[in-house]
C-alpha atoms as a printed R data frame, in Angstrom:
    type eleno elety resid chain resno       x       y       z
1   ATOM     1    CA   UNK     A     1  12.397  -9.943 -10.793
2   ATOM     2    CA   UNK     A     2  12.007  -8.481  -7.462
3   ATOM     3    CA   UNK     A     3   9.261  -8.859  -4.777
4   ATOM     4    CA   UNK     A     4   8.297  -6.392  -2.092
5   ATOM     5    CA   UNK     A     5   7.255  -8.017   1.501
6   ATOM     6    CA   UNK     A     6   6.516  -7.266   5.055
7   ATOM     7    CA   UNK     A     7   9.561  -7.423   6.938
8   ATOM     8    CA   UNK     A     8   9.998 -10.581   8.813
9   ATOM     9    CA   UNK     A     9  10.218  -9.736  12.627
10  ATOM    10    CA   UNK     A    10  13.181 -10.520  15.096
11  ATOM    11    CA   UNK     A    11  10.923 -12.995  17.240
12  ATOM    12    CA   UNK     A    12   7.365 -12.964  19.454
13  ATOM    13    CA   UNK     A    13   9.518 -11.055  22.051
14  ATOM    14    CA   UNK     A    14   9.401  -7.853  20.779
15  ATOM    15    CA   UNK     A    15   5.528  -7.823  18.932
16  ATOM    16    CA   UNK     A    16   4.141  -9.331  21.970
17  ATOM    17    CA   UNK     A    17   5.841  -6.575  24.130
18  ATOM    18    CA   UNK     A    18   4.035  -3.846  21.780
19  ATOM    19    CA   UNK     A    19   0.123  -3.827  22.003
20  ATOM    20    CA   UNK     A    20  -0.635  -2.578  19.088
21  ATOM    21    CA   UNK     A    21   1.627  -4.215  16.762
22  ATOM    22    CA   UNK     A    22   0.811  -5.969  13.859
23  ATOM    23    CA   UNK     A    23   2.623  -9.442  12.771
24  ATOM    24    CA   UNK     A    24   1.633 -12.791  10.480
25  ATOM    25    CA   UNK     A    25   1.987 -15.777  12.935
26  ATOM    26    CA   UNK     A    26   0.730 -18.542  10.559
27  ATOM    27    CA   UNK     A    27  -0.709 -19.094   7.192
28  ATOM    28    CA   UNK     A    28  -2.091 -22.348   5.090
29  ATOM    29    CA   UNK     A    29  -5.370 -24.069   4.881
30  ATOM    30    CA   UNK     A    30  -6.440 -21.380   2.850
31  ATOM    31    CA   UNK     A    31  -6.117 -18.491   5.641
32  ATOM    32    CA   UNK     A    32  -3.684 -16.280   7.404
33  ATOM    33    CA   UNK     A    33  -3.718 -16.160  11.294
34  ATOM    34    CA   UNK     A    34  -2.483 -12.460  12.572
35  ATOM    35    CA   UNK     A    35  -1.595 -10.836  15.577
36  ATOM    36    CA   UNK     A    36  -3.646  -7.633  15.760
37  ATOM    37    CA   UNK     A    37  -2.483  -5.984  18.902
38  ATOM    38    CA   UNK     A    38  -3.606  -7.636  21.648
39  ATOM    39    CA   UNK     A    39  -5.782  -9.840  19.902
40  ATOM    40    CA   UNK     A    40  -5.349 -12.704  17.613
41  ATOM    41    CA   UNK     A    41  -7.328 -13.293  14.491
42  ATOM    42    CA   UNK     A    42  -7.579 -15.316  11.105
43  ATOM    43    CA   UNK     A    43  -8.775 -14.332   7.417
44  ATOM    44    CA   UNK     A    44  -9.469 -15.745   4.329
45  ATOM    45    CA   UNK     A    45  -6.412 -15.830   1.826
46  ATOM    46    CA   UNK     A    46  -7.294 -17.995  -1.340
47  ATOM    47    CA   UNK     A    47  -3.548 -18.618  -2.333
48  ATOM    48    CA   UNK     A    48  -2.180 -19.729   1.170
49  ATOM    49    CA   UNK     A    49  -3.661 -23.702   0.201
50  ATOM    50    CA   UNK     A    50  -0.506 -25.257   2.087
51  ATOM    51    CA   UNK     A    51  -0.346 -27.103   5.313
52  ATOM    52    CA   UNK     A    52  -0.116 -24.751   8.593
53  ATOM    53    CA   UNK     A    53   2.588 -24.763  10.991
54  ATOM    54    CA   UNK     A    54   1.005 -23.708  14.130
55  ATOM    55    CA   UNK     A    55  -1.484 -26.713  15.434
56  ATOM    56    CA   UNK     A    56  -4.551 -25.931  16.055
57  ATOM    57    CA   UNK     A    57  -5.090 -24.969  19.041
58  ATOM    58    CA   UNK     A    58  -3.368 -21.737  18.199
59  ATOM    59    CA   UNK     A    59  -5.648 -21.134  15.259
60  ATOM    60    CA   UNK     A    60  -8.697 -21.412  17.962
61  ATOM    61    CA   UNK     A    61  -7.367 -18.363  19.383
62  ATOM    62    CA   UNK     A    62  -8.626 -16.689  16.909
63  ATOM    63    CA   UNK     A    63 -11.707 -13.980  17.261
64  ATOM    64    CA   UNK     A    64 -13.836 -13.430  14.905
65  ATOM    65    CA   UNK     A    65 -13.535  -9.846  14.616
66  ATOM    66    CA   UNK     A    66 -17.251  -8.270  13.614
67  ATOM    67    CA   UNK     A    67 -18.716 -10.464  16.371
68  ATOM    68    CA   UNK     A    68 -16.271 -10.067  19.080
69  ATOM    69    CA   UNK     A    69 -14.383  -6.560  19.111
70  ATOM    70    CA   UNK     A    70 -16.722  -3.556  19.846
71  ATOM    71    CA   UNK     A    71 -14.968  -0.775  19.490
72  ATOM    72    CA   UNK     A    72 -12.085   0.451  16.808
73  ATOM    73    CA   UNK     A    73  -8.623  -0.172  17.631
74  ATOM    74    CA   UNK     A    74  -4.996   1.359  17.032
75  ATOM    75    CA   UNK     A    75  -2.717  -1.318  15.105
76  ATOM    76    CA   UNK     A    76   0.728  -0.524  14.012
77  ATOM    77    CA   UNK     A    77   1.900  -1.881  10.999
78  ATOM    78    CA   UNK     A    78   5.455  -0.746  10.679
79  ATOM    79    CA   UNK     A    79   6.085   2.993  11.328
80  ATOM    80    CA   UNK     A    80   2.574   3.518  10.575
81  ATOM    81    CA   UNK     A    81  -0.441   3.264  12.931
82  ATOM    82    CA   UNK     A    82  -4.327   3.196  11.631
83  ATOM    83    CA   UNK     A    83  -7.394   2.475  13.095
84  ATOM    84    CA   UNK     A    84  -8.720  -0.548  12.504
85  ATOM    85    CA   UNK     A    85 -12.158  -0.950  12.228
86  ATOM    86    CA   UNK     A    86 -14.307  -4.325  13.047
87  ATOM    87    CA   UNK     A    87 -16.697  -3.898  10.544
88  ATOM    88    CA   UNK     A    88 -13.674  -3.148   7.973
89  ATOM    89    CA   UNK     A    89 -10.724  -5.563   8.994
90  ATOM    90    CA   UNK     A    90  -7.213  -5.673   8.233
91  ATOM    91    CA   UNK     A    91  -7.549  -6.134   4.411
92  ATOM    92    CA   UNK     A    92  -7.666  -2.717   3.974
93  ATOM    93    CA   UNK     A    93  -5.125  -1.432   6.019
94  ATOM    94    CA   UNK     A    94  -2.663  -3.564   3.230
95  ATOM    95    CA   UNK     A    95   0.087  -4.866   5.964
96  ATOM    96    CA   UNK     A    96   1.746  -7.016   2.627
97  ATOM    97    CA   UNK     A    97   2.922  -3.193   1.813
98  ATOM    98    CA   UNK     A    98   5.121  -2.866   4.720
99  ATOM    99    CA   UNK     A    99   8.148  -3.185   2.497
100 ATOM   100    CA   UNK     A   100   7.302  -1.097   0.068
101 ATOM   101    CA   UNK     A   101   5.833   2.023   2.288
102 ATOM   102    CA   UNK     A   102   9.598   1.634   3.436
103 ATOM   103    CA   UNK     A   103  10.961   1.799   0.102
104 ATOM   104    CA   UNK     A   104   9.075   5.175  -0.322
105 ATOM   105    CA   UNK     A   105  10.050   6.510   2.646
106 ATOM   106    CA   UNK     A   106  13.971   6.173   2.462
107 ATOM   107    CA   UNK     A   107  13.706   6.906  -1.306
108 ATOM   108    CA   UNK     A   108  11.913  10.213   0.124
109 ATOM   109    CA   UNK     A   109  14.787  10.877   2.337
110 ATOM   110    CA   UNK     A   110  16.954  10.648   0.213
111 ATOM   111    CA   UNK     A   111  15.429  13.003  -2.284
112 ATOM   112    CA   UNK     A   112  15.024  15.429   0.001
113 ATOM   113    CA   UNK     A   113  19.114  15.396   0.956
114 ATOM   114    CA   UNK     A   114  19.996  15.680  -2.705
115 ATOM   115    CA   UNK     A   115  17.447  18.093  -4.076
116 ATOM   116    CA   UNK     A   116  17.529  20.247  -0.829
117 ATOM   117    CA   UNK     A   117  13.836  20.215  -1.222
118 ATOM   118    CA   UNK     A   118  10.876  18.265   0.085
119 ATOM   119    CA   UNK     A   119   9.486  15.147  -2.410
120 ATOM   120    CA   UNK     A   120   5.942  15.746  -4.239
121 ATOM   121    CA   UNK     A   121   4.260  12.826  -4.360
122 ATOM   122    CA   UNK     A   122   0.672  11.342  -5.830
123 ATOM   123    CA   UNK     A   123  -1.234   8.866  -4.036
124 ATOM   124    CA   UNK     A   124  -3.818   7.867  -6.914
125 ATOM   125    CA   UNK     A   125  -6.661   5.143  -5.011
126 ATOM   126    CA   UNK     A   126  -4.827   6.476  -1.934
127 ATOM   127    CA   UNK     A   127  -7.148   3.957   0.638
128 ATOM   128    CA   UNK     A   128  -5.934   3.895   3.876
129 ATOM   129    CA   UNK     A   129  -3.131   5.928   3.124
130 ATOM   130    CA   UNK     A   130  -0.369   3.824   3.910
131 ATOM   131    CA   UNK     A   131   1.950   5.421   1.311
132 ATOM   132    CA   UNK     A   132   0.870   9.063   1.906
133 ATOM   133    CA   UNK     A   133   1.770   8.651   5.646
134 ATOM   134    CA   UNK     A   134   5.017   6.681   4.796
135 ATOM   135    CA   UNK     A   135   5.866   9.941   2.362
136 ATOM   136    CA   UNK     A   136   4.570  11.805   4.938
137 ATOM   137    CA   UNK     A   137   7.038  10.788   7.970
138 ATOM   138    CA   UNK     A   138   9.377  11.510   5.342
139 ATOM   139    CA   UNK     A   139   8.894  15.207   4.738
140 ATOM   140    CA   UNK     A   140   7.689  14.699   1.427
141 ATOM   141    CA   UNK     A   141   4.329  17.135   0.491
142 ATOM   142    CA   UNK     A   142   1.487  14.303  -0.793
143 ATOM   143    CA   UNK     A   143  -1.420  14.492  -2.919
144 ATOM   144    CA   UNK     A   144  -3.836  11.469  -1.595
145 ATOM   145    CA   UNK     A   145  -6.783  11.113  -3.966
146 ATOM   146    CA   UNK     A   146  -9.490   8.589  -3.860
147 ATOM   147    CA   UNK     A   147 -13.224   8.298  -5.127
148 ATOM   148    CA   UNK     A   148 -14.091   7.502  -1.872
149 ATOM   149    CA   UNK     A   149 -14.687  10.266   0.946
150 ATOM   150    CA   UNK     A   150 -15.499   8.147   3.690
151 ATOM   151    CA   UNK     A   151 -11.790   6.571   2.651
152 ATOM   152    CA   UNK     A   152 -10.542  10.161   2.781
153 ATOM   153    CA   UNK     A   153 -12.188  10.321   6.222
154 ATOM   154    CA   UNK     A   154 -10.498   7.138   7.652
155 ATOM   155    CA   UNK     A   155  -7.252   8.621   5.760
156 ATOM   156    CA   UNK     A   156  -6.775  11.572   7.489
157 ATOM   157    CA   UNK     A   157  -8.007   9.819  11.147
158 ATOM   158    CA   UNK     A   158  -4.986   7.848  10.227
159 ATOM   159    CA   UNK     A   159  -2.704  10.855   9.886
160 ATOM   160    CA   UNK     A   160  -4.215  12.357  12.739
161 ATOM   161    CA   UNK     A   161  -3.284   9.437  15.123
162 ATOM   162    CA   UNK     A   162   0.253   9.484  13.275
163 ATOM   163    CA   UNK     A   163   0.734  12.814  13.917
164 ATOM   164    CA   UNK     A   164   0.618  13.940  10.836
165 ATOM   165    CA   UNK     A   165  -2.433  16.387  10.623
166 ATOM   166    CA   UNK     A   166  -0.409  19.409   9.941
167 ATOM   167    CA   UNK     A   167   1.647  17.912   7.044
168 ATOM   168    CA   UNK     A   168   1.545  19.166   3.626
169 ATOM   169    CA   UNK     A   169  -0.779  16.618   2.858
170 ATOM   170    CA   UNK     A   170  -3.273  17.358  -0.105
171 ATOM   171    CA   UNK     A   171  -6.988  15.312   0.618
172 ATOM   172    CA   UNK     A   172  -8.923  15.281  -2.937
173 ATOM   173    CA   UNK     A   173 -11.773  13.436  -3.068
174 ATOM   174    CA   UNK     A   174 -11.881  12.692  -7.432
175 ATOM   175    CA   UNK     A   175 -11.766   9.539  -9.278
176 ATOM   176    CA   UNK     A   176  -8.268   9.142  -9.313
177 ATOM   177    CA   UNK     A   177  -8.567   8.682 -13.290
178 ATOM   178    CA   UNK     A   178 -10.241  12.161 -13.788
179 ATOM   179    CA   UNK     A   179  -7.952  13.624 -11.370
180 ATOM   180    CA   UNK     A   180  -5.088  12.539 -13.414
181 ATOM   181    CA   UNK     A   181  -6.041  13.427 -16.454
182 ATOM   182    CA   UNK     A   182  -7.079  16.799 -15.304
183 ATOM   183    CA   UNK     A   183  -3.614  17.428 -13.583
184 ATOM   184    CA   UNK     A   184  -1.719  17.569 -16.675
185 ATOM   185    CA   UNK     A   185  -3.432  21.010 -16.861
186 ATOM   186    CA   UNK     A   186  -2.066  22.716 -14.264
187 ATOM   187    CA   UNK     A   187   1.748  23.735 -13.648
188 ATOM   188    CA   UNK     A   188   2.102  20.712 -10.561
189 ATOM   189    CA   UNK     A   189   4.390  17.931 -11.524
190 ATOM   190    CA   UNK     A   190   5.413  14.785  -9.118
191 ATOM   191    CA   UNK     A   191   8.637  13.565  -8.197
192 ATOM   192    CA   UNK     A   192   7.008   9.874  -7.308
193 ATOM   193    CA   UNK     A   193   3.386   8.361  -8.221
194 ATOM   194    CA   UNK     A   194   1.685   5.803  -6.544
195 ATOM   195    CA   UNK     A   195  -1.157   3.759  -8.147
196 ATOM   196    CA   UNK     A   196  -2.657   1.054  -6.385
197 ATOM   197    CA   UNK     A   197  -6.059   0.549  -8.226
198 ATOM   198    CA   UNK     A   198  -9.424  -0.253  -6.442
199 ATOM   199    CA   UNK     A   199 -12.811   0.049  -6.904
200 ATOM   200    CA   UNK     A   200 -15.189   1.701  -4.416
201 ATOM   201    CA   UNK     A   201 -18.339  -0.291  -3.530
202 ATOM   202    CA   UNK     A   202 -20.401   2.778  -4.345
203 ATOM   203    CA   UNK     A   203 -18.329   3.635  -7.713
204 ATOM   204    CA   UNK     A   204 -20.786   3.828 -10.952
205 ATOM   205    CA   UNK     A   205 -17.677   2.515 -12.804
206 ATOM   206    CA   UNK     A   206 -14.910   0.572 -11.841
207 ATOM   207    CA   UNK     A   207 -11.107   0.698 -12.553
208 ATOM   208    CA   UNK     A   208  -9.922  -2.308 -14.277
209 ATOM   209    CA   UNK     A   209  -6.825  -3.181 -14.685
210 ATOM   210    CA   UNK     A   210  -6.713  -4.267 -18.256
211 ATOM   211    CA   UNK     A   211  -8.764  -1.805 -19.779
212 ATOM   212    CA   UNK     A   212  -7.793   1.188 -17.572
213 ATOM   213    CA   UNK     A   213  -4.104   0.856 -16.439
214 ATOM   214    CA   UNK     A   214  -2.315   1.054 -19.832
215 ATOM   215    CA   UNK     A   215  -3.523   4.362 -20.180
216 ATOM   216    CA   UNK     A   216  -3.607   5.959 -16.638
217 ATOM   217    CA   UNK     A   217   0.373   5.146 -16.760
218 ATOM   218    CA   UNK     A   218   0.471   6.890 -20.164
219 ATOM   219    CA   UNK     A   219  -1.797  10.105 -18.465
220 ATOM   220    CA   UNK     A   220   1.584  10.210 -15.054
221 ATOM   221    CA   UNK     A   221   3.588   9.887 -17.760
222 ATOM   222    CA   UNK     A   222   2.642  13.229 -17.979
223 ATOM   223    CA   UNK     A   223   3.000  14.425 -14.124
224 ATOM   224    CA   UNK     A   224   6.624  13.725 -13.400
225 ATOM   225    CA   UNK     A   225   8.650  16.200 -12.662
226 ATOM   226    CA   UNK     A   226  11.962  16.734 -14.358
227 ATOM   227    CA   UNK     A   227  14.078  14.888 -11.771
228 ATOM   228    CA   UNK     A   228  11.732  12.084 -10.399
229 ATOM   229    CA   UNK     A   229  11.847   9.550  -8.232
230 ATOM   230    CA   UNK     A   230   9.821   7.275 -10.067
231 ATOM   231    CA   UNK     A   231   6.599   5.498 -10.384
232 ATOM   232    CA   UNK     A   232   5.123   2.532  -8.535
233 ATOM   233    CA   UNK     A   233   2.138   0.199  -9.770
234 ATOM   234    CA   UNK     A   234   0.255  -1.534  -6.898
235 ATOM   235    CA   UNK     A   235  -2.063  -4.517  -8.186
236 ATOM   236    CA   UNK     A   236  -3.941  -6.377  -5.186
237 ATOM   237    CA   UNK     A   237  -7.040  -7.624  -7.282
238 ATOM   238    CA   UNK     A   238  -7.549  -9.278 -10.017
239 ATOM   239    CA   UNK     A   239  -4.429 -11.914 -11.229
240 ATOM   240    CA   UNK     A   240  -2.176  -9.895 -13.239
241 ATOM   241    CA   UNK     A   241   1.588 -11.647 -14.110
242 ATOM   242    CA   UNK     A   242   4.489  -9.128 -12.958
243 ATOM   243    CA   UNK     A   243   5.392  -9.753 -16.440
244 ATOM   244    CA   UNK     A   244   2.413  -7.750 -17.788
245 ATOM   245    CA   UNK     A   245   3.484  -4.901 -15.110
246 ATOM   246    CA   UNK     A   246   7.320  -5.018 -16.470
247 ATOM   247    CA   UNK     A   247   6.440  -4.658 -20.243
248 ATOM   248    CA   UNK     A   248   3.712  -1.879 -19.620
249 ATOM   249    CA   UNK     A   249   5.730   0.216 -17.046
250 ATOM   250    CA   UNK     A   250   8.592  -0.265 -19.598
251 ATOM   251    CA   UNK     A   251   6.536   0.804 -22.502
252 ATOM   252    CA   UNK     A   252   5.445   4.342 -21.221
253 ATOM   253    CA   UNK     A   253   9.063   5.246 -19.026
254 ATOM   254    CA   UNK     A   254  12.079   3.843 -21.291
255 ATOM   255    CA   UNK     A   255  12.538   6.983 -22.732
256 ATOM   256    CA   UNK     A   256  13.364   8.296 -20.012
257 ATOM   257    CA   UNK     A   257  15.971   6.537 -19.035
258 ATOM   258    CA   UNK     A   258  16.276   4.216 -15.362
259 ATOM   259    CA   UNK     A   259  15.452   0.673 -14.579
260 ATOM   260    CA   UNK     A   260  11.788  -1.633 -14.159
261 ATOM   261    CA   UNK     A   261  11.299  -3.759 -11.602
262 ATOM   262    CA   UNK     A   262   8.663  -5.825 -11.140
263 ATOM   263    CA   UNK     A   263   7.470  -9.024  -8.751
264 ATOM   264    CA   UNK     A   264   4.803 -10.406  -6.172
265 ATOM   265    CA   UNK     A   265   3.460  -8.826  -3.175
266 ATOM   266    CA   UNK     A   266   3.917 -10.823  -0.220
267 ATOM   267    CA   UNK     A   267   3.220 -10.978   3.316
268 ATOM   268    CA   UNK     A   268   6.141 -12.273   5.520
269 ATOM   269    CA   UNK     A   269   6.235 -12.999   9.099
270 ATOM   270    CA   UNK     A   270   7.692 -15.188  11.977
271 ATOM   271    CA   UNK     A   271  10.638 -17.095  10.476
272 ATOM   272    CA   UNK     A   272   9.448 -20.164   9.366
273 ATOM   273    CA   UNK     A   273   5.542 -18.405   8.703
274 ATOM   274    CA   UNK     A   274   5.445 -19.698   4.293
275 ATOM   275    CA   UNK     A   275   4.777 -15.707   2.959
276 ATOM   276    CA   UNK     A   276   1.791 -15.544   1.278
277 ATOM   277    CA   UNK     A   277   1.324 -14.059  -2.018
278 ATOM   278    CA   UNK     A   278  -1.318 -11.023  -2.483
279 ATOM   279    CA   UNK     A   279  -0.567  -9.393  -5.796
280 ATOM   280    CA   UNK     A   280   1.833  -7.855  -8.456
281 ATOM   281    CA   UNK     A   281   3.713  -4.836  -8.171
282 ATOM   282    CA   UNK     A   282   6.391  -3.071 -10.613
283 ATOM   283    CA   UNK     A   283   8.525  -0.132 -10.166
284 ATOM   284    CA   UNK     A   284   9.892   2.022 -12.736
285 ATOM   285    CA   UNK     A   285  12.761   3.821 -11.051
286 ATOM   286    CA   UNK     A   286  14.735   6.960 -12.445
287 ATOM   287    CA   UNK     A   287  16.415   7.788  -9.492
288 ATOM   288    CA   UNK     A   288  18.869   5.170  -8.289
């Protein structure tokens, strides 16, 4: 089993010295206190039921976000830099996918050196776009769908503000389902898919994971390209064991060879800070 987290950082010294970065200074009590630039704040997080570390009058630091920040502000989370948004908060910005925005990265890198061309990746529920800007920084040439255009919107402000605009970056706003399906029309194949399943508020129907994901993954089956990267499976609602990833990732890629990994989500921060859990993931990875 393997679990992807935010990297723990070197000390307060060097996120306090950067006024937009992002870091987890506490968690327990059932919430997670974060530095947000300048500003300190706490959120609900249902599995973080242990004691705190911090007393409280570090917790009272906290702002309440909607009521007390105005306007949007830049917040680095890693290599990557959004806009976050009062109304929207952190939660969608996805800072427990540090790691793994890493992992796509270097893995991009490294493509690139030993194919002597640029990765194509697929962003399926792209959000925020943490993973197409990661791929992005990379070289690599990304297809971002979502259902959502205002998400595309926010997306590409994101890029913008990452410097990123003029990237080969693909914006499609489709259900990412549809789009999938559709896509093993055309000639376009992937070297690396991402799917990291969510449901617009506005979507008619949602995606759910039990009915839906078993065969999406057999639909990318279908995109891969003939010397991929691999595939990575995001789950961030809902309570689904890593388990249940393994054996389904396994069941549509075996034949073709490389290994499954599979594990929890978690958000890490300060030494000491107890990471918090906020999902599944697996990753079935051809090239190693």
């Amino acid at each position: 089993m393997s679990a992807t987290r935010s990297r723990p950082k070197s000390g307060m010294a060097e996120t306090e010295s950067d006024p937009e970065s992002y870091a987890l200074l506490d968690s327990g009590g059932g919430r997670v206190l974060e530095k947000l630039g300048t500003l300190v704040s706490s959120r609900a997080s249902h599995a973080a039921w242990w004691r705190r570390k911090l007393p409280g009058g570090e917790w009272r630091k906290a702002v309440d976000l909607k009521r007390d920040v105005k306007e949007p502000m830049k917040l680095r989370i890693g290599s990557v830099r959004f806009i976050l948004s009062p109304q929207g908060g952190v939660r969608g910005l996805a800072p427990e996918l540090e790691e793994e925005w890493e992992r796509v990265s270097a893995a991009c890198v490294t493509f690139a050196e030993q194919q002597r061309r640029p990765a194509r990746v697929l962003n399926l529920f792209g959000g925020a776009g943490g993973f197409t800007l990661a791929a992005a920084q990379a070289g690599a040439a990304v297809a971002h769908v979502d259902a959502s255009a205002d998400a595309i919107k926010r997306a590409r402000d994101h890029a913008a503000i990452n410097t990123l605009a003029n990237r080969d970056i693909r914006w499609v706003v489709d259900d990412p389902v549809k789009f999938a399906q559709r896509e093993r029309t055309q000639t376009t194949r992937y070297d690396l898919i991402v799917i990291d399943p969510h449901t617009p508020k506005d979507a008619k129907r949602g995606f759910e994971i039990e009915r839906d994901l078993g065969a999406l993954l057999g639909t990318v089956s279908g995109l891969l390209s003939d010397k991929p990267i691999g595939v990575i499976v995001c789950c961030r609602q809902g309570v689904v064991s890593p388990t249940t990833l393994q054996h389904l990732m396994r069941q549509e890629f075996s034949v073709f060879g490389g290994r499954v990994e599979s594990g929890e989500i978690l958000l890490t921060g300060e030494a000491g800070v107890p990471e918090v859990p906020f999902g599944t993931l697996a990753r079935w990875l051809k090239m190693v």
